[in-house]
Amino acid sequence: MAGIAAVIVAAGRGLRAGADMPKQFRPILGAPMIRQSLVMFLEHPNVGFVQPVIGRDDVDLFQSSTAGLQPLPPVFGGATRQASVRAGLEALAARAPEIVLIHDAARPFASAGLASRAIDAARQSGAAIPALPVTDTVKSVDAGNRVTGTLDRASLRLVQTPQAFAFALLLAAHRKAAAAGRDDFTDDAALAEWAGATVTVFPGEAGNIKITTPDDFTRVQAASFAALGDVRTGSGIDVHAFAPGDHVTLGGVRIPHTHALTGHSDADVALHALTDALLGALAEGDIGVHFPPSDPQWRGAPSDRFLRFAVERVAARGGRIAHLDVNIVCEAPRIGPHRDRMRETIARLAGVALDRVAIKATTSEKLGFTGRGEGIAAYATATIRLPWS
Ligand code: MG
């Protein structure tokens, strides 16, 4: 027995969330919920196997939601959550992991630290679940809405996932429950308790919420919008001179022209200015610091990678790109016919919607170096949102 496995339960229909697809495939904060749930476990240094459990009708949704990720091939769930977990456990049986974490895909914000605590707790007790104290007063009521009592909240806990178990213990408990005809356990701890295990609790996370209703989606978006309130704006300027050639690259788009642009990489002034605007918004130096023009590896290189680098820096800071705006100054070539392709290219590189990218162009009325047709200039502005720090 070796290793840690995670079963991600994503076979529910999620009808309460009121959408045209199961809620676990709906985007939340920019990515499908199931993707966010999977990524945490796939990137966790101690988790060796990640086993998704999905509905039979959701294969296409699963593939499109998890493109580029490499969990184990999904297995199909059953009619109940309990049956779905069991399907995931049976799929892992041949690997015989030491510990298994069972996690609901509807909790996309569980942290890697929570998973680490789950693993440690399961190693100690064999069965451990994350729990939060109850801070509201809890009443029991009868069918007539009359209060019948006030519960002692000190002895109550709100339970989350991932729930962690010795794999052999949980698999045996699931097989025993199935053999006994029980299919009504709503979480694995209840099933393990029924099978005779002692289950312990460890601290859960307030942010590890379960997304259930349409209101939950709205609330999360609103909270994240408020949290990303540290709005920054950066500017970038770039100039490259014309040289003999037959095309220029602007905004990642190859445009036939009577001249080429010369200089750093492919001399794409638009992408260079944008890269500097993003780095400026982050206050993380400029393009020359990160990609020195003296380094021969950047000669003639496509400028995609510079912009991608800056985009990744924004993501690494937990930020989002709100808007990108580029002004290109030249007498020729004409920019208008290429504007849409530039916007599409930049939106794709930056991972933002098309309506967050603007490309504008102007001549300089034959004045200055751009007016004399000696080169092209670009001015860019990037607006990003960072979490408060
Ligand atoms: Mg440049």
Short mmCIF file of C-alpha atoms in Angstrom, two decimals, residues 52-227:
data_model
loop_
_atom_site.label_atom_id
_atom_site.label_comp_id
_atom_site.label_asym_id
_atom_site.label_seq_id
_atom_site.Cartn_x
_atom_site.Cartn_y
_atom_site.Cartn_z
CA PRO A 52 -12.96 11.70 -11.20
CA VAL A 53 -16.44 10.17 -11.03
CA ILE A 54 -18.88 11.65 -13.55
CA GLY A 55 -22.32 11.04 -15.01
CA ARG A 56 -22.69 8.92 -18.14
CA ASP A 57 -24.14 11.85 -20.06
CA ASP A 58 -21.32 14.21 -19.14
CA VAL A 59 -18.32 12.74 -20.97
CA ASP A 60 -18.11 15.60 -23.50
CA LEU A 61 -18.61 18.24 -20.80
CA PHE A 62 -15.93 16.61 -18.70
CA GLN A 63 -13.42 16.51 -21.56
CA SER A 64 -13.96 20.15 -22.51
CA SER A 65 -13.88 21.27 -18.87
CA THR A 66 -10.61 19.52 -18.10
CA ALA A 67 -8.61 20.03 -21.31
CA GLY A 68 -4.91 19.83 -20.56
CA LEU A 69 -5.37 18.21 -17.14
CA GLN A 70 -4.38 14.60 -16.56
CA PRO A 71 -6.44 12.89 -13.89
CA LEU A 72 -7.12 9.15 -14.15
CA PRO A 73 -9.74 8.38 -16.81
CA PRO A 74 -13.15 9.19 -15.31
CA VAL A 75 -15.44 6.42 -14.15
CA PHE A 76 -19.23 6.62 -14.17
CA GLY A 77 -21.15 7.25 -10.98
CA GLY A 78 -24.29 5.55 -9.76
CA ALA A 79 -27.79 6.62 -8.79
CA THR A 80 -26.70 8.04 -5.43
CA ARG A 81 -23.68 9.91 -4.14
CA GLN A 82 -22.79 6.81 -2.16
CA ALA A 83 -22.83 4.63 -5.28
CA SER A 84 -20.68 7.18 -7.11
CA VAL A 85 -18.04 7.21 -4.38
CA ARG A 86 -18.00 3.44 -4.40
CA ALA A 87 -17.42 3.43 -8.17
CA GLY A 88 -14.40 5.68 -7.63
CA LEU A 89 -13.07 3.49 -4.83
CA GLU A 90 -13.47 0.29 -6.86
CA ALA A 91 -11.60 1.94 -9.74
CA LEU A 92 -8.70 2.63 -7.35
CA ALA A 93 -8.77 -0.81 -5.68
CA ALA A 94 -6.01 -2.29 -7.83
CA ARG A 95 -3.71 0.61 -6.91
CA ALA A 96 -4.42 0.05 -3.19
CA PRO A 97 -3.48 3.55 -2.00
CA GLU A 98 -2.77 4.10 1.70
CA ILE A 99 -5.15 7.05 2.10
CA VAL A 100 -8.07 8.22 0.00
CA LEU A 101 -9.59 11.69 0.03
CA ILE A 102 -13.23 11.97 -1.04
CA HIS A 103 -14.09 15.42 -2.34
CA ASP A 104 -17.21 16.97 -3.83
CA ALA A 105 -16.57 18.82 -7.09
CA ALA A 106 -19.08 21.39 -5.80
CA ARG A 107 -16.44 22.64 -3.35
CA PRO A 108 -13.99 24.25 -5.79
CA PHE A 109 -12.19 26.43 -3.23
CA ALA A 110 -10.69 23.80 -0.92
CA SER A 111 -7.03 24.67 -0.36
CA ALA A 112 -3.96 22.46 -0.67
CA GLY A 113 -3.37 23.09 3.05
CA LEU A 114 -6.77 21.60 3.85
CA ALA A 115 -5.91 18.49 1.81
CA SER A 116 -2.60 18.21 3.68
CA ARG A 117 -4.41 18.41 7.02
CA ALA A 118 -6.88 15.75 5.83
CA ILE A 119 -4.03 13.39 4.94
CA ASP A 120 -2.30 13.90 8.30
CA ALA A 121 -5.53 13.41 10.24
CA ALA A 122 -6.44 10.21 8.35
CA ARG A 123 -2.98 8.80 9.03
CA GLN A 124 -3.62 9.32 12.73
CA SER A 125 -7.21 8.13 13.07
CA GLY A 126 -8.04 6.21 9.89
CA ALA A 127 -11.11 8.35 9.25
CA ALA A 128 -11.11 12.16 9.47
CA ILE A 129 -13.35 14.92 8.24
CA PRO A 130 -12.98 18.73 8.05
CA ALA A 131 -15.44 20.55 10.27
CA LEU A 132 -16.29 24.07 11.36
CA PRO A 133 -17.81 25.16 14.66
CA VAL A 134 -21.43 26.30 14.51
CA THR A 135 -21.65 30.03 15.23
CA ASP A 136 -25.39 30.50 14.69
CA THR A 137 -27.86 29.34 17.31
CA VAL A 138 -29.53 26.11 16.16
CA LYS A 139 -33.18 25.29 16.96
CA SER A 140 -35.18 22.14 16.46
CA VAL A 141 -38.74 22.67 15.21
CA ASP A 142 -41.84 20.57 14.69
CA ALA A 143 -44.04 20.28 11.59
CA GLY A 144 -46.02 23.32 12.75
CA ASN A 145 -42.91 25.52 12.80
CA ARG A 146 -42.94 25.57 16.61
CA VAL A 147 -39.56 25.57 18.29
CA THR A 148 -39.10 22.41 20.29
CA GLY A 149 -35.62 23.03 21.58
CA THR A 150 -32.30 24.82 21.39
CA LEU A 151 -29.38 22.61 20.51
CA ASP A 152 -26.04 22.82 22.29
CA ARG A 153 -23.97 24.21 19.48
CA ALA A 154 -20.71 23.55 21.32
CA SER A 155 -21.17 19.88 20.47
CA LEU A 156 -22.18 20.50 16.83
CA ARG A 157 -19.97 20.81 13.75
CA LEU A 158 -20.58 21.73 10.11
CA VAL A 159 -18.88 19.12 7.96
CA GLN A 160 -17.09 19.62 4.64
CA THR A 161 -15.03 17.63 2.17
CA PRO A 162 -12.35 16.40 1.49
CA GLN A 163 -13.04 13.58 3.92
CA ALA A 164 -10.01 11.35 4.37
CA PHE A 165 -9.82 7.65 5.17
CA ALA A 166 -7.51 4.69 5.25
CA PHE A 167 -8.35 3.35 1.79
CA ALA A 168 -8.89 -0.26 2.89
CA LEU A 169 -11.21 0.85 5.69
CA LEU A 170 -13.44 2.96 3.44
CA LEU A 171 -13.57 0.43 0.59
CA ALA A 172 -14.58 -2.33 3.03
CA ALA A 173 -17.24 -0.08 4.59
CA HIS A 174 -18.70 0.77 1.15
CA ARG A 175 -18.79 -2.90 0.13
CA LYS A 176 -20.45 -3.79 3.44
CA ALA A 177 -23.09 -1.07 2.99
CA ALA A 178 -23.80 -2.18 -0.59
CA ALA A 179 -24.13 -5.80 0.52
CA ALA A 180 -26.53 -4.69 3.27
CA GLY A 181 -28.67 -2.83 0.76
CA ARG A 182 -27.93 0.57 2.30
CA ASP A 183 -27.68 3.37 -0.26
CA ASP A 184 -28.78 6.37 1.78
CA PHE A 185 -25.57 7.67 3.33
CA THR A 186 -25.06 11.30 2.36
CA ASP A 187 -21.41 11.41 3.30
CA ASP A 188 -18.65 8.90 3.71
CA ALA A 189 -18.16 9.64 7.39
CA ALA A 190 -21.73 8.51 8.11
CA LEU A 191 -21.07 5.31 6.21
CA ALA A 192 -17.78 4.73 8.05
CA GLU A 193 -19.51 5.37 11.40
CA TRP A 194 -22.20 2.82 10.46
CA ALA A 195 -19.47 0.32 9.65
CA GLY A 196 -17.97 0.81 13.09
CA ALA A 197 -15.10 3.22 12.45
CA THR A 198 -14.24 6.04 14.79
CA VAL A 199 -14.28 9.28 12.81
CA THR A 200 -12.34 12.33 13.98
CA VAL A 201 -12.64 15.96 12.92
CA PHE A 202 -9.96 18.47 11.97
CA PRO A 203 -10.36 22.19 11.21
CA GLY A 204 -12.17 22.95 7.94
CA GLU A 205 -12.03 26.22 6.02
CA ALA A 206 -14.63 28.98 5.93
CA GLY A 207 -13.81 29.56 2.26
CA ASN A 208 -14.42 25.92 1.34
CA ILE A 209 -18.06 26.54 0.53
CA LYS A 210 -20.38 24.18 -1.31
CA ILE A 211 -21.91 25.68 -4.42
CA THR A 212 -25.51 24.55 -4.49
CA THR A 213 -27.94 27.24 -5.61
CA PRO A 214 -27.86 29.97 -8.28
CA ASP A 215 -27.45 32.42 -5.38
CA ASP A 216 -24.20 30.69 -4.44
CA PHE A 217 -22.78 31.44 -7.91
CA THR A 218 -23.82 35.09 -7.65
CA ARG A 219 -22.46 35.45 -4.13
CA VAL A 220 -19.08 33.99 -5.04
CA GLN A 221 -18.73 36.25 -8.07
CA ALA A 222 -19.66 39.28 -5.97
CA ALA A 223 -17.26 38.37 -3.19
CA SER A 224 -14.39 37.82 -5.59
CA PHE A 225 -15.12 41.12 -7.32
CA ALA A 226 -14.88 42.88 -3.98
CA ALA A 227 -11.71 40.98 -3.05
#
